[in-house]
């Protein structure tokens, strides 16, 4: 691991000011993704700014009837909050389906959204990877590559990887927004829909966050009710990333929302697919995955997603 | 065995960390941007250390405080052998920097009981043969104690059916919550029995 200087910030303004004056600085929250990548030499920040002292660890009610989740609220605390399990059970279900008890205790709301891909070649520093080393190529698109964990839609020639977060899939279905602060004092509320970016020719940028921009909170709009289910299909029963995951919110009148994990570089949802819900899983997936470019090793994800949604619709009915 | 992460398990022994305990108080870490001073209260005893910023909490415990009960299985959050309790919560100490724990209370397996006075969970692991080689055991026991606390604190899990009712201690809940601790010897059935025994005794 490359040596780095270590700084503690005591409020958000101080954290962004520090980041602006230290080129190559990164924020560290739970550390469960950043430190892992630093050990492997995939990330090599010159400075770390510890944000755990910022006091952003509360969940408060908003005037609009929703919840404002401080970025430092742990995944465990968020999943266990009484208001979340009652009004946004999809979020509790998605968080509980991810990682392990130990990891969820440390993982934070902002850190979870910013975790990096689990593409095996991103992790293998001996292989070319445009996301890790822009312009080096994509080992996942060479003949014989392992494509099972990769994406089927929203990918590009430069990068085929998926976003691995479970929590983000629920937040996408719930229309959450990401609140940020920059060093010039500017604040943004970024809809989750436009927070993660598609790779295009620049897969090194996972999100629209600017250098030094701090996530301060995530906002949930007022509860939408309905039956809320999350189903994650993986290679073992627990403690594994999704091959495919499906988030469903189904209203008594048959309308609702669907978002997918494990298939794309971002939580995957389309309004025209939501609109097809009353016509069943096949109709939804036709629209949701229209334009998919499955690879030989991951084409199974399309029927798997369709069948998983069909099972959830049955359960929710 | 499937792993939750594409990187294979690392070697058991890794490079020792890059730091030494303070020779005396008042060492001036401010002059070296790559080192910091930190006070860790481990099993009730405060320790002042000046460490290379890269030192993980696990390496600080093992290499600097010589508490070698906590084990390094993977060093990447994938096995749970390094699990300790920090301010009452279990974490993977391999994925946390020691310098981020200034003022924290850390409990390791050494603080839970001694060979002469085993804690109830340790006794149950012995009685039920909840191990074979024992390498994963300190982490399993730290997690086992935390799992029962987390259920009592009504924290939901992936297998909790009703999110609005109090969580019950069931076999399915224990299995799911212990999934962050792998055992290569496959002592899972006996580990589960040990945890059930303790849960029943406490009920
Ligand atoms: C073995 C293993 C299995 C896992 N399984 C799953 C799984 O099944 N599902 C799943 O969803 N996740 C899984 N995870 C990933 C885990 O959820 C993430 O590591 C965690 O959520 C990251 O949060 P953190 O607070 O630790 O982030 P950190 O590691 O601290 O940070 C991650 C990134 O976010 C940046 N950052 C953090 N906070 C802020 C902020 N406030 N503003 C701006 N930037 C910030 C950091 O600079 C860094 O780039 C797994 C992880 C491991 C190690
Ligand atoms: S798919 Fe993306 S992350 Fe994987 S090797 Fe190619 S460029 Fe890298
Ligand atoms: S050593 Fe494997 S999880 Fe920490
Ligand atoms: S007892 Fe050997 S790894 Fe668990």
XYZ file of C-alpha atoms in Angstrom, chain A residues 34-292:
259
model
C -11.576 1.822 -0.084
C -9.138 0.019 2.194
C -9.692 -3.268 0.377
C -8.813 -1.562 -2.927
C -5.831 0.265 -1.398
C -4.367 -3.035 -0.201
C -4.527 -4.311 -3.763
C -2.974 -1.147 -5.215
C -6.140 -0.374 -7.194
C -6.689 2.844 -5.272
C -3.690 4.849 -4.063
C -4.787 8.111 -2.431
C -2.011 10.428 -1.221
C -4.195 11.673 1.645
C -7.155 10.262 3.525
C -9.755 12.501 5.116
C -11.663 10.636 7.807
C -15.298 11.775 7.702
C -16.502 9.777 10.710
C -16.398 12.859 12.951
C -18.755 14.975 10.810
C -21.838 14.226 12.894
C -23.807 13.126 9.808
C -25.114 9.968 11.455
C -28.770 10.812 12.079
C -32.001 9.851 10.307
C -34.461 12.740 10.482
C -37.932 13.394 9.090
C -38.276 15.881 6.212
C -41.069 18.470 5.821
C -42.177 16.510 2.719
C -42.910 13.470 4.884
C -39.797 11.545 3.892
C -36.504 10.761 5.606
C -33.120 12.409 5.449
C -30.395 9.835 6.051
C -27.003 11.194 7.105
C -24.187 9.743 5.018
C -22.566 8.162 8.084
C -25.631 6.161 9.107
C -24.376 2.581 8.996
C -26.061 0.017 6.793
C -27.075 -1.854 9.975
C -28.614 1.226 11.595
C -30.472 2.173 8.419
C -31.909 -1.317 7.941
C -32.983 -1.459 11.599
C -34.625 1.972 11.833
C -38.303 1.581 12.784
C -39.486 4.131 10.204
C -37.502 2.458 7.444
C -38.747 -1.073 8.175
C -42.340 0.175 8.421
C -42.460 2.673 5.507
C -39.586 1.599 3.234
C -39.249 -2.160 3.864
C -37.647 -2.525 0.420
C -34.617 -0.658 1.738
C -34.277 -2.869 4.816
C -34.618 -5.992 2.627
C -31.992 -4.838 0.130
C -29.447 -3.848 2.777
C -29.924 -7.091 4.719
C -29.293 -9.034 1.490
C -25.811 -7.505 1.146
C -22.407 -8.354 2.618
C -22.209 -9.691 6.223
C -23.218 -8.478 9.680
C -19.688 -7.269 10.387
C -19.465 -5.357 7.101
C -22.915 -3.783 7.423
C -21.929 -2.518 10.876
C -19.098 -0.523 9.295
C -20.475 0.273 5.834
C -22.003 3.747 5.509
C -24.803 5.094 3.329
C -22.553 7.259 1.127
C -19.764 4.670 1.000
C -22.193 1.979 -0.116
C -23.335 4.104 -3.093
C -19.702 4.724 -4.049
C -18.435 1.144 -3.785
C -16.668 0.075 -6.937
C -17.405 -2.766 -9.320
C -16.661 -6.436 -8.584
C -15.547 -7.222 -12.140
C -12.786 -9.838 -11.590
C -10.433 -8.068 -14.024
C -10.830 -4.746 -12.227
C -9.330 -6.573 -9.224
C -6.531 -8.246 -11.169
C -3.873 -5.565 -11.552
C -1.975 -7.744 -14.044
C -4.866 -7.401 -16.538
C -5.919 -4.444 -18.681
C -8.966 -2.600 -17.370
C -10.291 0.740 -18.607
C -12.049 1.411 -15.336
C -8.913 0.906 -13.240
C -6.399 2.252 -15.772
C -8.119 4.378 -18.449
C -7.056 3.453 -21.960
C -5.479 0.114 -21.017
C -8.224 -1.998 -22.585
C -10.850 -4.324 -21.185
C -9.774 -7.818 -20.200
C -13.412 -8.842 -19.851
C -14.008 -8.431 -23.571
C -11.139 -10.664 -24.701
C -11.996 -14.161 -26.002
C -12.362 -16.732 -23.242
C -12.868 -14.122 -20.519
C -15.144 -14.902 -17.575
C -18.300 -12.917 -18.295
C -20.689 -14.487 -15.776
C -20.603 -11.536 -13.317
C -20.741 -8.819 -15.987
C -23.551 -6.603 -17.233
C -26.066 -7.230 -19.997
C -27.340 -3.697 -20.531
C -26.067 -0.116 -20.278
C -22.527 -1.387 -20.794
C -20.163 -0.034 -23.467
C -17.336 -1.256 -25.622
C -14.950 0.216 -23.068
C -16.488 -1.504 -20.021
C -18.958 -4.303 -19.335
C -19.013 -4.122 -15.532
C -21.999 -3.875 -13.154
C -22.565 -1.776 -10.063
C -22.596 -4.181 -7.115
C -24.679 -2.355 -4.490
C -27.924 -3.903 -3.248
C -28.924 -0.800 -1.272
C -28.706 1.386 -4.389
C -31.261 -0.791 -6.205
C -33.822 -0.160 -3.466
C -32.987 3.555 -3.362
C -33.538 3.732 -7.131
C -36.976 2.142 -6.840
C -37.794 4.540 -3.989
C -36.733 7.642 -6.008
C -34.082 8.711 -3.508
C -31.831 11.731 -3.965
C -28.178 12.153 -2.993
C -27.278 15.384 -1.172
C -23.762 16.752 -1.630
C -21.537 19.640 -0.607
C -18.593 21.090 -2.541
C -15.689 23.237 -1.341
C -17.222 26.396 -2.858
C -20.252 25.865 -0.621
C -22.474 24.617 -3.475
C -25.020 21.966 -2.515
C -26.638 19.535 -4.945
C -29.564 17.134 -4.645
C -28.875 14.527 -7.295
C -31.669 12.066 -8.166
C -30.323 8.537 -7.794
C -31.371 7.956 -11.398
C -28.638 10.315 -12.621
C -26.115 9.705 -9.815
C -24.397 6.628 -11.281
C -23.287 7.051 -14.890
C -23.132 4.666 -17.797
C -19.528 3.911 -18.760
C -19.534 5.117 -22.383
C -15.936 5.953 -23.249
C -15.074 6.945 -19.647
C -15.690 3.950 -17.384
C -13.257 5.376 -14.811
C -16.067 7.672 -13.633
C -18.716 5.600 -11.838
C -20.824 8.585 -10.753
C -21.378 12.275 -11.510
C -19.684 13.273 -8.237
C -16.924 15.858 -8.805
C -13.489 15.582 -7.231
C -13.697 16.647 -3.588
C -17.521 16.672 -3.531
C -18.847 15.182 -0.295
C -22.035 13.172 0.101
C -23.778 14.597 3.169
C -27.075 12.697 3.078
C -29.579 10.684 1.085
C -33.210 11.826 0.975
C -36.192 9.509 0.685
C -39.460 11.034 -0.547
C -42.692 10.365 1.366
C -43.509 6.644 1.584
C -45.298 5.136 -1.424
C -46.755 2.106 0.361
C -47.591 -1.042 -1.605
C -45.994 -4.450 -1.198
C -42.221 -4.041 -1.264
C -40.034 -7.046 -2.038
C -36.363 -7.569 -2.864
C -35.045 -10.844 -4.180
C -31.372 -11.462 -4.744
C -30.141 -14.483 -6.703
C -26.563 -15.443 -5.913
C -24.154 -18.349 -5.962
C -24.625 -19.095 -2.261
C -27.410 -18.363 0.204
C -25.659 -15.486 1.968
C -22.542 -13.273 1.809
C -22.224 -13.148 -1.981
C -22.841 -10.491 -4.611
C -25.934 -10.631 -6.808
C -26.051 -12.408 -10.118
C -29.411 -10.714 -10.507
C -31.523 -8.867 -7.972
C -35.055 -7.549 -8.379
C -36.707 -4.793 -6.343
C -40.493 -4.648 -6.645
C -43.059 -2.195 -5.291
C -46.548 -3.409 -6.149
C -49.698 -1.379 -5.435
C -53.100 -2.995 -4.873
C -54.249 -1.788 -8.314
C -51.417 -3.685 -10.036
C -49.259 -0.650 -10.834
C -45.806 -0.278 -9.331
C -42.079 -0.043 -9.853
C -39.278 -2.456 -10.741
C -35.515 -1.986 -10.436
C -32.760 -4.504 -11.162
C -29.311 -5.072 -9.714
C -26.485 -7.198 -11.122
C -27.312 -6.477 -14.768
C -26.040 -2.952 -15.463
C -23.466 -0.309 -14.459
C -26.177 1.320 -12.327
C -29.416 0.282 -10.641
C -31.605 -0.399 -13.651
C -35.124 1.036 -13.978
C -37.252 2.422 -16.831
C -40.613 4.201 -16.552
C -42.013 2.360 -19.599
C -41.205 -0.951 -17.907
C -42.925 0.136 -14.669
C -45.981 1.000 -16.784
C -46.104 -2.566 -18.119
C -46.433 -4.113 -14.633
C -50.155 -4.857 -14.890
C -49.303 -7.028 -17.922
C -46.875 -9.282 -16.090
C -43.185 -10.071 -15.780
C -42.575 -10.808 -19.458
C -44.002 -7.473 -20.567
C -41.948 -5.615 -17.964
C -38.670 -7.292 -18.883
C -39.210 -6.799 -22.613
C -39.135 -3.066 -21.963
C -36.686 -3.021 -19.088
C -34.066 -5.042 -20.952
C -34.740 -3.842 -24.479
C -31.412 -3.223 -26.183
C -29.574 -5.698 -23.940
